[in-house]
Short mmCIF file of C-alpha atoms and ligand atoms in Angstrom, two decimals:
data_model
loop_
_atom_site.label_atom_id
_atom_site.label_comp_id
_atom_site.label_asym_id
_atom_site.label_seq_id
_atom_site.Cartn_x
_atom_site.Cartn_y
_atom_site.Cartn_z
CA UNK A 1 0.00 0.00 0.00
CA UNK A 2 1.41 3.43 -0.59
CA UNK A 3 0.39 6.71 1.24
CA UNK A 4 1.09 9.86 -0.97
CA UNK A 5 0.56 12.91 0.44
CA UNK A 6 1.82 15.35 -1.86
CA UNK A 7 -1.02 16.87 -2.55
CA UNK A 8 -1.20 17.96 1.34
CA UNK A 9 1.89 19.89 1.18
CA UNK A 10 2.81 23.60 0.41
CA UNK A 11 4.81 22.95 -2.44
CA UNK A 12 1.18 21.31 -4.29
CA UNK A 13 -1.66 24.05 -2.45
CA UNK A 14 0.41 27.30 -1.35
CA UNK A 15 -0.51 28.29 1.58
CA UNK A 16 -3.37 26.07 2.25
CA UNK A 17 -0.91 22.98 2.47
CA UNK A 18 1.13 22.24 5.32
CA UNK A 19 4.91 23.26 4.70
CA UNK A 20 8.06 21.65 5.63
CA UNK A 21 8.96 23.73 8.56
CA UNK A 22 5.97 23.33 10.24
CA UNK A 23 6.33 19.35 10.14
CA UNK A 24 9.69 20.23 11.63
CA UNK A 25 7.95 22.61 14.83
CA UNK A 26 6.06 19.94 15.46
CA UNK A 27 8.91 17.55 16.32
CA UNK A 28 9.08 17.75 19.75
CA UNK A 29 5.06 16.90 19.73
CA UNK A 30 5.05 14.29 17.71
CA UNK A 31 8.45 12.52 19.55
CA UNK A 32 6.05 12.66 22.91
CA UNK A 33 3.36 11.38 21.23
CA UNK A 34 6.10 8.09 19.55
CA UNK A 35 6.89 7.49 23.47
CA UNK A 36 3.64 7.73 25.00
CA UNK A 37 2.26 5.66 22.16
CA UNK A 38 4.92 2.82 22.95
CA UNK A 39 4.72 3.16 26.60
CA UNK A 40 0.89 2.52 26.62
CA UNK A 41 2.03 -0.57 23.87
CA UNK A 42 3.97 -1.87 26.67
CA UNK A 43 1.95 -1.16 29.44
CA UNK A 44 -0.86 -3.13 28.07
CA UNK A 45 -2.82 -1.06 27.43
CA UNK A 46 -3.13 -1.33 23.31
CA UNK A 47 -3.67 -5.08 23.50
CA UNK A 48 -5.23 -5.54 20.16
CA UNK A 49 -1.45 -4.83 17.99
CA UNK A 50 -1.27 -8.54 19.38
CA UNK A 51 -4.44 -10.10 17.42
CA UNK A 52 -2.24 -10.55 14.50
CA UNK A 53 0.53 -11.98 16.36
CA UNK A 54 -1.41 -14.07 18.58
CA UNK A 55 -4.34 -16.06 17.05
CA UNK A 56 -3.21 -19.09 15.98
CA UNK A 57 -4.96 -21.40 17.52
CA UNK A 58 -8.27 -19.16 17.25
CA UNK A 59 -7.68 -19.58 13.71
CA UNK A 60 -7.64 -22.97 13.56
CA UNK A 61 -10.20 -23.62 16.11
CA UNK A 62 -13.10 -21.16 14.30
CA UNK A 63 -11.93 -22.99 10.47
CA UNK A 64 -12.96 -26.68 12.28
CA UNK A 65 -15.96 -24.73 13.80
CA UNK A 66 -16.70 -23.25 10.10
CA UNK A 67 -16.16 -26.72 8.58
CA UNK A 68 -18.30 -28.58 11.13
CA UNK A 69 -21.44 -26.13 10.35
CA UNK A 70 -20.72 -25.39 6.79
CA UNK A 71 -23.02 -27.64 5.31
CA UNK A 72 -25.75 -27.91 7.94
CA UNK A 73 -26.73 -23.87 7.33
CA UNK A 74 -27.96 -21.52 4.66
CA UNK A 75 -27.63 -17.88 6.48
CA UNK A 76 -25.27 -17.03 8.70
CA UNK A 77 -27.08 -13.78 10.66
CA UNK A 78 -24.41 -11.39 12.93
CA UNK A 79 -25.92 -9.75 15.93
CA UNK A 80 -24.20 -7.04 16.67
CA UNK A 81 -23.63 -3.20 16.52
CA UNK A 82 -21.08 -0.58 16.18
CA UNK A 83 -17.96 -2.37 16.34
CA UNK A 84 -19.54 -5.73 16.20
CA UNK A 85 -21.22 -5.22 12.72
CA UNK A 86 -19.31 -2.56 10.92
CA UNK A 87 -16.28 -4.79 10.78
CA UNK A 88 -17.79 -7.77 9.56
CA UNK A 89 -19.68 -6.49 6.73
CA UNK A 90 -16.59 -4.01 5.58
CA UNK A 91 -14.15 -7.18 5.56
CA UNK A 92 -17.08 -9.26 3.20
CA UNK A 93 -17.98 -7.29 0.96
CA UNK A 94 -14.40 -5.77 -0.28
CA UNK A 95 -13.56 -9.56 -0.25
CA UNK A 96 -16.09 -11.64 -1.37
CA UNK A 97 -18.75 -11.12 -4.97
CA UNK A 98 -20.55 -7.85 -4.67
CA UNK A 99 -23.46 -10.11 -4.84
CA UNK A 100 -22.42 -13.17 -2.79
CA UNK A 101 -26.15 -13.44 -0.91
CA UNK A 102 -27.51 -13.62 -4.86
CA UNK A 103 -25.20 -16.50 -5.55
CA UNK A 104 -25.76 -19.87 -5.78
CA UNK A 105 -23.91 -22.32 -2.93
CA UNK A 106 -21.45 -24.04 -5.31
CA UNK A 107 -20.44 -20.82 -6.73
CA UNK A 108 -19.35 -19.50 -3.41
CA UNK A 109 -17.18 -22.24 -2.57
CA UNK A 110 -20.52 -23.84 -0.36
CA UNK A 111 -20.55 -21.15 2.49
CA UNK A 112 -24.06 -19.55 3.74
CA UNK A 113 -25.74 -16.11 2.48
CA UNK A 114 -24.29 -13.34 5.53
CA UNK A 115 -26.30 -11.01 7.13
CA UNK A 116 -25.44 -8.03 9.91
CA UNK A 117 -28.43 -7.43 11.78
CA UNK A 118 -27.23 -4.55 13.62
CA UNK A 119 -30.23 -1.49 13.92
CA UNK A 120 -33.27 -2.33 15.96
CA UNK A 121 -35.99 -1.34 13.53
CA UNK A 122 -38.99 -3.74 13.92
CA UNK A 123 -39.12 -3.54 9.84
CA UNK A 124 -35.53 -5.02 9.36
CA UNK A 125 -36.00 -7.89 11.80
CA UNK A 126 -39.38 -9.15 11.15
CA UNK A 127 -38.70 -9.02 7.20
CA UNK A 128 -35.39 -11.23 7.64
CA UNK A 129 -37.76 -13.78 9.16
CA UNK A 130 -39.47 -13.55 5.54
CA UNK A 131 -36.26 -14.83 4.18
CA UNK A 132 -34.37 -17.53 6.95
CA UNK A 133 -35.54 -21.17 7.38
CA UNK A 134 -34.67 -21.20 11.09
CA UNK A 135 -33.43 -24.49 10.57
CA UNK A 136 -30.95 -23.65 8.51
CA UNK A 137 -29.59 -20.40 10.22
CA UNK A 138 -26.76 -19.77 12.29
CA UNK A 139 -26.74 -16.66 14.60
CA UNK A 140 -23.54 -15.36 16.17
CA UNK A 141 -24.60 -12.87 18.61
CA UNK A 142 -21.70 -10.70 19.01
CA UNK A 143 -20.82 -8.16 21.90
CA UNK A 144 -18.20 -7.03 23.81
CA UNK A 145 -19.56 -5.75 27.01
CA UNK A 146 -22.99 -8.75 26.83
CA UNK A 147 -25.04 -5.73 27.96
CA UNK A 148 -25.70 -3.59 24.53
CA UNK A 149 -29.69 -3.68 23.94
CA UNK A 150 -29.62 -3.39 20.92
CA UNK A 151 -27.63 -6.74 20.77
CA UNK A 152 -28.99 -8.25 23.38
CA UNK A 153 -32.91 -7.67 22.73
CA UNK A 154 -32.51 -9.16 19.14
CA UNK A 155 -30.64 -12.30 20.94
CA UNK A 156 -33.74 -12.57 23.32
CA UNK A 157 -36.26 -12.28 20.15
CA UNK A 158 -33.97 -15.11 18.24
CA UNK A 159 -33.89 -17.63 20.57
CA UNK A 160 -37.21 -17.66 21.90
CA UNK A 161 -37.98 -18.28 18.26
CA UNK A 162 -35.39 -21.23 18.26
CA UNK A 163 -36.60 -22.80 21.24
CA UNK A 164 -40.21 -22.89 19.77
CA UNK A 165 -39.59 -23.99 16.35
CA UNK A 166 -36.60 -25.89 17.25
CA UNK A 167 -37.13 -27.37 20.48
CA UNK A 168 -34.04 -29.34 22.25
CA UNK A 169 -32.02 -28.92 18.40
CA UNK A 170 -31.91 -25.08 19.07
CA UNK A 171 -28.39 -24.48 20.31
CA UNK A 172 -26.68 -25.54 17.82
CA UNK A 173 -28.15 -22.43 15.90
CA UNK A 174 -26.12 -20.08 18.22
CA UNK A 175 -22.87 -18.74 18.42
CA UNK A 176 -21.75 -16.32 20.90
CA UNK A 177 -18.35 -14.03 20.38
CA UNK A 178 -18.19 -12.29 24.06
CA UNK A 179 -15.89 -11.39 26.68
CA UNK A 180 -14.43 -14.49 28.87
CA UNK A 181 -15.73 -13.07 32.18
CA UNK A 182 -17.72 -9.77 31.58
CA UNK A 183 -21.29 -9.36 30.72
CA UNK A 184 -24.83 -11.07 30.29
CA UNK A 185 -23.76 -12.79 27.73
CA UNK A 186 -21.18 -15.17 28.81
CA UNK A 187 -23.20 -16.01 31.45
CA UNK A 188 -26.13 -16.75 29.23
CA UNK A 189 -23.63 -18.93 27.03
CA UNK A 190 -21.99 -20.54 29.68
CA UNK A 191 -25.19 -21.85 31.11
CA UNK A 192 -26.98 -23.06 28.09
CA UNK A 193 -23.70 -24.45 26.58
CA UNK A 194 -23.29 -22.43 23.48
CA UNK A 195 -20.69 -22.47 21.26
CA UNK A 196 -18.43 -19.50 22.47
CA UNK A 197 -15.42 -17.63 20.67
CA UNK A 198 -13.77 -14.75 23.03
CA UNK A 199 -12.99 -11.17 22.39
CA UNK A 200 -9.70 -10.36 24.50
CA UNK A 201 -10.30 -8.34 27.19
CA UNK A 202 -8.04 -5.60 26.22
CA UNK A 203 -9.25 -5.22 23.00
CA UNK A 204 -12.42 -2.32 22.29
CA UNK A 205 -15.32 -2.86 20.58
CA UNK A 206 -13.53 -0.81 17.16
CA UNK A 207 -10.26 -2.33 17.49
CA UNK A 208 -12.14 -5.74 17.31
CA UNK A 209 -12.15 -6.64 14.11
CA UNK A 210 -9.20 -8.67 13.79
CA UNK A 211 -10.74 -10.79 17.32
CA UNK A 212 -13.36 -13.33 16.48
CA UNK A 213 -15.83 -10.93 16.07
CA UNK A 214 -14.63 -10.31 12.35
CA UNK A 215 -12.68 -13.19 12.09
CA UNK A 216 -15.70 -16.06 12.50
CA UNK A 217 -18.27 -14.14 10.07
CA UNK A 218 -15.19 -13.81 7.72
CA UNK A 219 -14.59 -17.84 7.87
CA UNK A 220 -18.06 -18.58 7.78
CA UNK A 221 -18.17 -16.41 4.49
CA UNK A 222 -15.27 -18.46 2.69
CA UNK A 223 -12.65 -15.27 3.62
CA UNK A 224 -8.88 -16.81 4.16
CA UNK A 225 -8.60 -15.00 7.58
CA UNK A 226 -4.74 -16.34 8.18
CA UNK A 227 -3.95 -14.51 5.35
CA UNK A 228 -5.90 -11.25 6.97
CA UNK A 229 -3.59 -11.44 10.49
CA UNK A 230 -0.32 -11.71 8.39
CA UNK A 231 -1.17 -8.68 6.47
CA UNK A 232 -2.15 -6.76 9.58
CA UNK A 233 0.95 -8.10 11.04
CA UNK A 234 3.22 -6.71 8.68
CA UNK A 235 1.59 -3.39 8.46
CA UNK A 236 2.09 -4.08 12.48
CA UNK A 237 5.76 -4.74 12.15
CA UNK A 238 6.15 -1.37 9.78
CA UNK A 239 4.70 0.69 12.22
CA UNK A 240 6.86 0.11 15.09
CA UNK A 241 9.37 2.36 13.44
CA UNK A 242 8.60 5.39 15.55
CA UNK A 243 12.21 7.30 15.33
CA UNK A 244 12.03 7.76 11.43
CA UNK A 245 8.63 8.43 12.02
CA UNK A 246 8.20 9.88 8.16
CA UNK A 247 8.66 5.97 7.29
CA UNK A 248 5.62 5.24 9.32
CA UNK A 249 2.87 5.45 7.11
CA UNK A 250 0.22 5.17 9.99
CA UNK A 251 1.75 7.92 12.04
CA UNK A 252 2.21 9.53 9.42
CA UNK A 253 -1.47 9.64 8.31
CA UNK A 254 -2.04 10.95 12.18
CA UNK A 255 0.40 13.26 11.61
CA UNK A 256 -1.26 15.15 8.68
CA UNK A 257 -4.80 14.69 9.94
CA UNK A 258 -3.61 16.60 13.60
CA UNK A 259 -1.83 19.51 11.51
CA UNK A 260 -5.42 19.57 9.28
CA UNK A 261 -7.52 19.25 12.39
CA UNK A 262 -5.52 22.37 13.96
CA UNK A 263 -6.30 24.09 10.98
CA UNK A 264 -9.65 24.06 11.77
CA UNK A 265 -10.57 21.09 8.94
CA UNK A 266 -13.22 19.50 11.24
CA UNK A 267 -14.11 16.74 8.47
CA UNK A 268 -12.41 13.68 7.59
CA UNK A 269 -13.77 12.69 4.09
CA UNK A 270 -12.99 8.86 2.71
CA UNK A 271 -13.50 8.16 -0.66
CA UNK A 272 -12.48 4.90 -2.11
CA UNK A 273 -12.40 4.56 -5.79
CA UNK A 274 -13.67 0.63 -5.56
CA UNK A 275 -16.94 -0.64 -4.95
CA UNK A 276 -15.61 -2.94 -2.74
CA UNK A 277 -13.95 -0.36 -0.05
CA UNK A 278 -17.52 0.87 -0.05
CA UNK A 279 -17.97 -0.02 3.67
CA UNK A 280 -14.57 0.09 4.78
CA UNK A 281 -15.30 4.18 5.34
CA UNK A 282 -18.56 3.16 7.19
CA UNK A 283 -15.89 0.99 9.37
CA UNK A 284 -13.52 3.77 9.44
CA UNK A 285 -16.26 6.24 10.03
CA UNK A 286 -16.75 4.54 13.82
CA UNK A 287 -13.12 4.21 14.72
CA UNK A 288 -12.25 7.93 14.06
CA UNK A 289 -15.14 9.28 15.00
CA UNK A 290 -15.52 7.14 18.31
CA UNK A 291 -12.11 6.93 18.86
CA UNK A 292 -11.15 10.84 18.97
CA UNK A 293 -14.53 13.05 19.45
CA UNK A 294 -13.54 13.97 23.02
CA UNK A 295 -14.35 16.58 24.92
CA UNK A 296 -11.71 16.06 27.37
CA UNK A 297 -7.98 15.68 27.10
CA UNK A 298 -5.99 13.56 29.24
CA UNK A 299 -5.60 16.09 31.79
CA UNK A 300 -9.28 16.23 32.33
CA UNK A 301 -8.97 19.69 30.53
CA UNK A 302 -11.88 20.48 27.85
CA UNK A 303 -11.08 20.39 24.59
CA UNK A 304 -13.47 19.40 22.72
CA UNK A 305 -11.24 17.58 19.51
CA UNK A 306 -12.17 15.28 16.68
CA UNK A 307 -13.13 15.37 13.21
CA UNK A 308 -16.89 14.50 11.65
CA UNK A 309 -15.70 11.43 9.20
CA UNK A 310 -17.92 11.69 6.06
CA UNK A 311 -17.98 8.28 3.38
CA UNK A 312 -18.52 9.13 -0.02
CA UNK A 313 -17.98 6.64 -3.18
CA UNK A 314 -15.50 7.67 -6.41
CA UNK A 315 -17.02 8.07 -8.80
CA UNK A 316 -20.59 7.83 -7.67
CA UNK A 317 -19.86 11.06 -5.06
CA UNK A 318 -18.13 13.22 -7.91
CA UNK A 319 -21.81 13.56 -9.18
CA UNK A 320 -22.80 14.50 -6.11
CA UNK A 321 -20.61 15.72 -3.36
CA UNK A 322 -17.38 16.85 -5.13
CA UNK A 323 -18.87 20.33 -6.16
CA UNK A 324 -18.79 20.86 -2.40
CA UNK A 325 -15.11 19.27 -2.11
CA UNK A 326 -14.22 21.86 -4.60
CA UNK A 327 -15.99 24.98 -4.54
CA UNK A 328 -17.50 24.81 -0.68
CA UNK A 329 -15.54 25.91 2.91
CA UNK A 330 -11.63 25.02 3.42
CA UNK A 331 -12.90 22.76 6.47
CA UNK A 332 -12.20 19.20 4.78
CA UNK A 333 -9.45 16.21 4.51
CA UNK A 334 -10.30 14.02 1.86
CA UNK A 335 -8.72 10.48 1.41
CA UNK A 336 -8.59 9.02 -1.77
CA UNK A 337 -8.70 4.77 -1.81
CA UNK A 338 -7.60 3.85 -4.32
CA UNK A 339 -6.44 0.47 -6.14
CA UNK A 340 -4.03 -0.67 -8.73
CA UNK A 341 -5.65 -3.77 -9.94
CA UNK A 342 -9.24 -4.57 -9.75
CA UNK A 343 -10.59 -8.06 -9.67
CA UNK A 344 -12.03 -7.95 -13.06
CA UNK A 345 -11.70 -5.86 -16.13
CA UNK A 346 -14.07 -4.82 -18.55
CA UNK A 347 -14.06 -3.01 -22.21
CA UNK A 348 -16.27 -0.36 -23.11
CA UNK A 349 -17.16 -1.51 -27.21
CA UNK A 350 -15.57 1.23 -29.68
CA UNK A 351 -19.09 1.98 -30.89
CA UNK A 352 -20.95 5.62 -31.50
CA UNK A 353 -16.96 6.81 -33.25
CA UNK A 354 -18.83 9.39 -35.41
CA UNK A 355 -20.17 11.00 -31.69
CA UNK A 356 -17.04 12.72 -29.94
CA UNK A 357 -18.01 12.83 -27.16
CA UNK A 358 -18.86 9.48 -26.60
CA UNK A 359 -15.86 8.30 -28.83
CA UNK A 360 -13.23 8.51 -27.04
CA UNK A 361 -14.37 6.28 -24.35
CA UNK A 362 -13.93 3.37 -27.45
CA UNK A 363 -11.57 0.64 -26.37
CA UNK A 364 -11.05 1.98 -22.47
CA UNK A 365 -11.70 -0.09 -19.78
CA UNK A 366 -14.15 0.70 -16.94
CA UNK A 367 -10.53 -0.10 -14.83
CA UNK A 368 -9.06 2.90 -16.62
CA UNK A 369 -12.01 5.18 -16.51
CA UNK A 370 -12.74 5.12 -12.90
CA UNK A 371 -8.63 5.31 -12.08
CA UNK A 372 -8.23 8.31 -14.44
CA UNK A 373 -11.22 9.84 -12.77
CA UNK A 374 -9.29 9.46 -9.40
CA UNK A 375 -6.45 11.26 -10.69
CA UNK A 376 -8.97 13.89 -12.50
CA UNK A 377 -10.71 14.54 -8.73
CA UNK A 378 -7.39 14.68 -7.28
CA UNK A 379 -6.22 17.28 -9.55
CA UNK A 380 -9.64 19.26 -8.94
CA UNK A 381 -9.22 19.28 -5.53
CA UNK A 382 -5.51 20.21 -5.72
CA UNK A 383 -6.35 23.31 -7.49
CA UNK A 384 -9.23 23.93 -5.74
CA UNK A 385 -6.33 24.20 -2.65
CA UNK A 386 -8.20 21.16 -0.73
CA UNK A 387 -5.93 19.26 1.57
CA UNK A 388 -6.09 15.83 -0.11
CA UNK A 389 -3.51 12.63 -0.18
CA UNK A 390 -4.30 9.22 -1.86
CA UNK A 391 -3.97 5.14 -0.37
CA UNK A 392 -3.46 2.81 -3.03
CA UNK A 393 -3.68 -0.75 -2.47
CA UNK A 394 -2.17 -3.04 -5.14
CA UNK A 395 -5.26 -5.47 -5.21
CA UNK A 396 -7.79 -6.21 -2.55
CA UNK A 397 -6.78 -9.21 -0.84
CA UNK A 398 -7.24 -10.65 3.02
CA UNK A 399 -3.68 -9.54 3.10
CA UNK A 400 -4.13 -6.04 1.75
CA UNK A 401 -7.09 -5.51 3.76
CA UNK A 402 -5.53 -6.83 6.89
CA UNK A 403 -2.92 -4.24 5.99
CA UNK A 404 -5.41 -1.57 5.54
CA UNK A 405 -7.41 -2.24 8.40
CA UNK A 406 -4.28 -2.18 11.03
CA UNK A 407 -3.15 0.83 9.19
CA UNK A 408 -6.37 2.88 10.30
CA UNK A 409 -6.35 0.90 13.63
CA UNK A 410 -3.09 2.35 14.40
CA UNK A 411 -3.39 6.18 13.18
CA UNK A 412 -6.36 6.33 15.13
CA UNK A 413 -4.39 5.51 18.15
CA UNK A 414 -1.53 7.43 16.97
CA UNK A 415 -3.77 10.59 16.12
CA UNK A 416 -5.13 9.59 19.77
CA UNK A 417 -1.34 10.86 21.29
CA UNK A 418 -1.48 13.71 19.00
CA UNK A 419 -4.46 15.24 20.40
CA UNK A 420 -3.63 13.76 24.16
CA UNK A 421 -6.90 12.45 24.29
CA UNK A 422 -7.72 8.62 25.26
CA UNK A 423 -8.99 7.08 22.00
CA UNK A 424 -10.22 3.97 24.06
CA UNK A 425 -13.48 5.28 25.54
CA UNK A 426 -16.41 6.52 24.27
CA UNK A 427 -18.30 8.52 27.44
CA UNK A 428 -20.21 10.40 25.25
CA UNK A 429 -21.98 7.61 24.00
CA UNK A 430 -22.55 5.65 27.29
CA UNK A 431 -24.59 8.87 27.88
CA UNK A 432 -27.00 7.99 25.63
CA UNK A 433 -27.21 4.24 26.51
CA UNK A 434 -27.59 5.34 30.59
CA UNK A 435 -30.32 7.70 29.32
CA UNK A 436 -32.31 5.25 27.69
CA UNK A 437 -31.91 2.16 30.28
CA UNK A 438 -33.14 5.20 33.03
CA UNK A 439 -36.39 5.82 30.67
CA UNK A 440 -36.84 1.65 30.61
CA UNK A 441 -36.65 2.07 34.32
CA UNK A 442 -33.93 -0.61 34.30
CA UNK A 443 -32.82 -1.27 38.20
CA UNK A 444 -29.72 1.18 39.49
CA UNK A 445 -30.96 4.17 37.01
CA UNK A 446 -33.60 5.89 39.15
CA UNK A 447 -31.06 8.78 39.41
CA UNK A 448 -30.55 8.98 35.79
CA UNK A 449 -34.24 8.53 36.06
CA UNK A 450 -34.79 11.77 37.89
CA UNK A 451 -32.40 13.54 36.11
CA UNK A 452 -34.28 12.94 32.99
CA UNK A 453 -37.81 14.00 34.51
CA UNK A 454 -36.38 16.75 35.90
CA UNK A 455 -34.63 18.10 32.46
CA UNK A 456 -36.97 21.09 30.91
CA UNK A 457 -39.60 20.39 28.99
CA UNK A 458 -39.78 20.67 25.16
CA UNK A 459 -41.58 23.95 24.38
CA UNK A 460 -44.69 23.51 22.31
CA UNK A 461 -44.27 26.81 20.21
CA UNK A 462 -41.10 25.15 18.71
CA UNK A 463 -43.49 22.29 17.29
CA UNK A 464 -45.24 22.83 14.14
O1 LIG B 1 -16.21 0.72 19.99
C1 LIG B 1 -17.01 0.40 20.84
O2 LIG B 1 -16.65 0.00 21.95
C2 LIG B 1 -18.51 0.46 20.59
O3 LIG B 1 -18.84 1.08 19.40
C3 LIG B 1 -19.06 -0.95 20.58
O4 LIG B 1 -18.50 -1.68 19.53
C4 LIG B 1 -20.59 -0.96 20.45
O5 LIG B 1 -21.19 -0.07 21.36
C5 LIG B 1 -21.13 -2.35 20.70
O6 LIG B 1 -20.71 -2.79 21.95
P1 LIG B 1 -20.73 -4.30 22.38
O7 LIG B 1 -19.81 -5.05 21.49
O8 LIG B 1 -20.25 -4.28 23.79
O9 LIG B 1 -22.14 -4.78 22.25
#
C-alpha cells in the first residue's frame, strides 16, 4: 500500500498545504506522542497490535468450527452493533462477490448467504424472518460488554424463536463471540452451553475486528482470515518504526490529519475509488469518530477535539458531493482509496466513433475510466487548494485488507497521542445508553431517572 501525500503539502496548495517547517515545529510533539504511544504498547494497554501476532490457535479452532457447520446452514445472521457489525460487513464485501447473498452455494465455494443485523428497527427484523428457514440459520450474537440492547434484545427475540420452532435442536443455531468473564452474555452462554469464541479483554469494541468478532463471520463467508492477520501483522511490524517516524505510514497519516484538524478542517472525508472499499469508510467512520470526538484531554482539561468522518464513493460522489469538495468551505481532509488492480476488467465496445463525445471512451476499460477519474478529482481538488492525499492498495486481498485495516487501527491511536486524548473510551456515548436504560426504568438508574424528569420540557411553540 502506498500513502502519498503530496497533494497535502505547500509545495502542491500554497498556503493552504502544510509546509516543511511546520512538520519540523512539530517535532518535539510528535516525539512525545512516539513514546507515550509505545509506553501505553507496553503497558498493556493497546492489546489488540497482538491479534495478528497471537491467534493461531483461534484460527484454527473457528476454520474446524466453520467446517463442522458449513453444510448444515444456509444464512449465517451477525448480531451485533457498532464495532460488532461494521467490521464484519466491511471485511465481506471488499472480499467476497458484490453479490455473494444472490449466488448460488457451489459458486461461493458452499458457504451460507451473511447477514449483519445490527439497527433495531422492527421492519428489518421481522422481514429477515421472511427470508431464513430457522433451521438452517446460524446466529452469532456478538458483543463485547454482553449488555448492549440493541444486541442483546434481538438475541432474546432469536432464541425464543429457536426454542419454539426448534425445540431441544436449538443451540446448535447459536454462536456467541463475548468477553471471557464480563457481561450477560457469557453467562447466558456458559449456562446453556453455546458455542463460544472470546474477544480479549483488552481489545475495544472498534479495534475488534481482527478478534473473532470479524474473524468467524469472515470464515463462515469463505474469507482466508490467516492470510488477513499476516497482512495486519506486517503493516504491524512497519509501524513500530517510531524514530524515522516519516517511514511510518500510519503515524504519518495521524500526523497530517492533527496539523489539518488544527487548521480548523473539522471533516475527515474517505473516498475509495472501488466498490468494494464501499464499507470500509462506514468501518472507518466509527473508529475515528468514536475513537477521537472527546471533549476532554488527558488532563481532564476540555477540549473538545475530533473530526466529523464523512464516506462518499469515487465516482458515484463526484456527481454529487465533489462540487462541495471543490468549490465549498476550506474545512475538509479528503482520502482518496484507491487500487491498482481490480478483480475484473471490462471493455467499453468502440461503438458511437462518429459522436465525440462518446468516442473517445472506445476501447477503455471501466478499470481505466474510474482510475483516471481518481487522478482527474485529485487534480480538482488540488487546485481547488483542498488538503487531499491518496492510499493505493495493489489489489484487494485478506492480506491487503488486513494491511489496511491495522493501518487505520493504528493512526487512530496514533492521532489519539497527538491530540492527548484517550482514544479507548467513548463517554459520550454511554450517555445515551444510561439515558435510555433510566427511561426503561432498568434497576440502578432511578437517578438517571430523575435527572431525565427533571430536564426542561420541550416547548410547544417550537413544534409545528
Ligand atoms: O467501539 C465500541 O466499543 C462500541 O462502538 C461498541 O462496539 C458498540 O457499542 C457495541 O458494543 P458491544 O460489542 O459491547 O455490544
Amino acid at each position: 500500500m502506498k500513502l502519498d501525500y503530496n497533494n497535502m503539502m505547500s509545495e502542491k496548495l500554497g498556503s493552504q498545504g502544510i509546509a516543511q517547517s511546520e512538520l519540523d515545529a512539530l517535532k518535539p510533539r510528535i516525539e512525545t506522542a512516539v513514546a507515550a504511544m509505545a509506553q501505553k504498547h507496553a503497558d498493556g494497554g493497546m492489546d489488540w497490535r497482538n491479534l495478528p501476532f497471537e491467534q493461531a490457535d483461534v484460527v484454527k479452532d473457528i476454520v474446524a468450527y466453520v467446517d463442522e457447520m458449513k453444510s448444515d446452514i444456509e444464512a449465517f445472521v451477525v448480531l451485533g452493533i457498532g464495532g460488532s457489525a461494521l467490521g464484519p460487513l466491511a471485511v465481506q464485501q471488499a472480499l467476497n462477490h458484490p453479490y455473494y447473498n444472490e449466488l448460488p452455494r457451489e459458486k461461493v465455494g458452499g458457504y451460507p448467504k451473511l447477514y449483519v443485523v445490527d439497527n433495531v428497527d422492527p421492519e428489518r427484523l421481522v422481514y429477515l424472518f421472511d427470508i431464513l428457514d430457522l433451521k438452517k440459520t446460524l446466529f452469532n450474537v456478538i458483543s463485547k460488554s454482553g449488555s448492549t440492547s440493541e444486541t442483546m434484545s434481538q438475541f432474546m427475540i432469536i432464541e425464543e424463536m429457536l426454542k419454539k420452532q426448534l425445540g431441544d435442536d436449538y443451540k446448535k443455531h447459536i454462536v456467541c463471540t463475548t468477553d471471557k468473564s464480563t457481561g450477560n452474555l457469557i453467562a447466558i452462554a456458559n449456562k446453556a452451553g453455546y458455542k463460544t469464541f472470546i474477544i480479549p479483554s483488552g481489545v475495544g469494541g472498534r479495534f475488534s475486528e481482527l478478534s473473532p468478532v470479524g474473524l468467524l463471520p469472515a470464515a463462515f463467508c469463505g474469507i482466508d482470515i490467516a492470510g488477513l492477520l499476516e497482512g495486519a501483522a506486517e503493516m504491524d511490524n512497519l509501524c513500530r518504526n517510531g524514530k524515522d517516524y516519516t517511514k511510518n505510514p500510519a503515524y504519518m497519516y495521524a500526523i497530517l490529519h492533527y496539523i489539518a484538524m488544527k487548521r480548523g478542517k473539522n471533516i475527515s472525508v474517505m473516498m475509495p475509488y472501488a466498490d468494494s472499499l464501499k464499507f470500509i469508510s462506514d468501518w472507518y467512520a466509527q473508529l475515528w469518530a468514536e475513537s477521537l470526538g472527546k471533549k476532554y484531554d488527558i488532563n481532564g482539561k476540555i477540549v473538545n477535539v475530533g473530526q466529523t468522518p464523512v464516506k462518499a464513493l469515487g465516482a458515484t460522489d463526484q456527481h454529487s458531493q465533489v462540487q462541495l469538495y471543490t468549490e465549498g468551505p476550506f474545512d475538509k481532509i479528503i482520502v482518496l482509496m484507491g487500487v491498482d488492480e481490480y478483480k475484473e476488467t471490462i471493455t467499453i465496445p468502440k461503438v458511437y466513433t462518429d459522436m465525440p463525445s462518446l468516442g473517445f471512451l472506445g476501447g477503455v476499460t471501466h478499470n481505466k475510466l474510474i482510475q483516471t477519474e481518481q487522478v482527474a478529482t485529485e487534480y480538482a481538488l488540488t487546485v481547488a487548494g483542498k488538503m487531499n492525499m491518496t492510499l493505493t492498495l495493489p489489489k484487494v486481498t485478506p492480506q491487503t485488507l488486513g494491511y489496511l485495516l491495522h493501518f487505520f487501527e493504528i493512526a487512530t491511536a496514533f492521532a489519539g497521542e497527538l491530540l492527548e486524548i484517550n482514544a479507548f473510551d467513548q463517554p459520550g456515548v454511554e450517555e445515551g445508553k444510561n439515558a435510555t436504560y433510566a427511561l426503561f426504568g432498568r434497576p440502578g438508574y432511578e437517578d438517571k431517572k430523575k435527572e431525565l424528569d427533571e430536564a426542561p420540557k420541550k416547548d410547544q411553540k417550537y413544534i409545528i
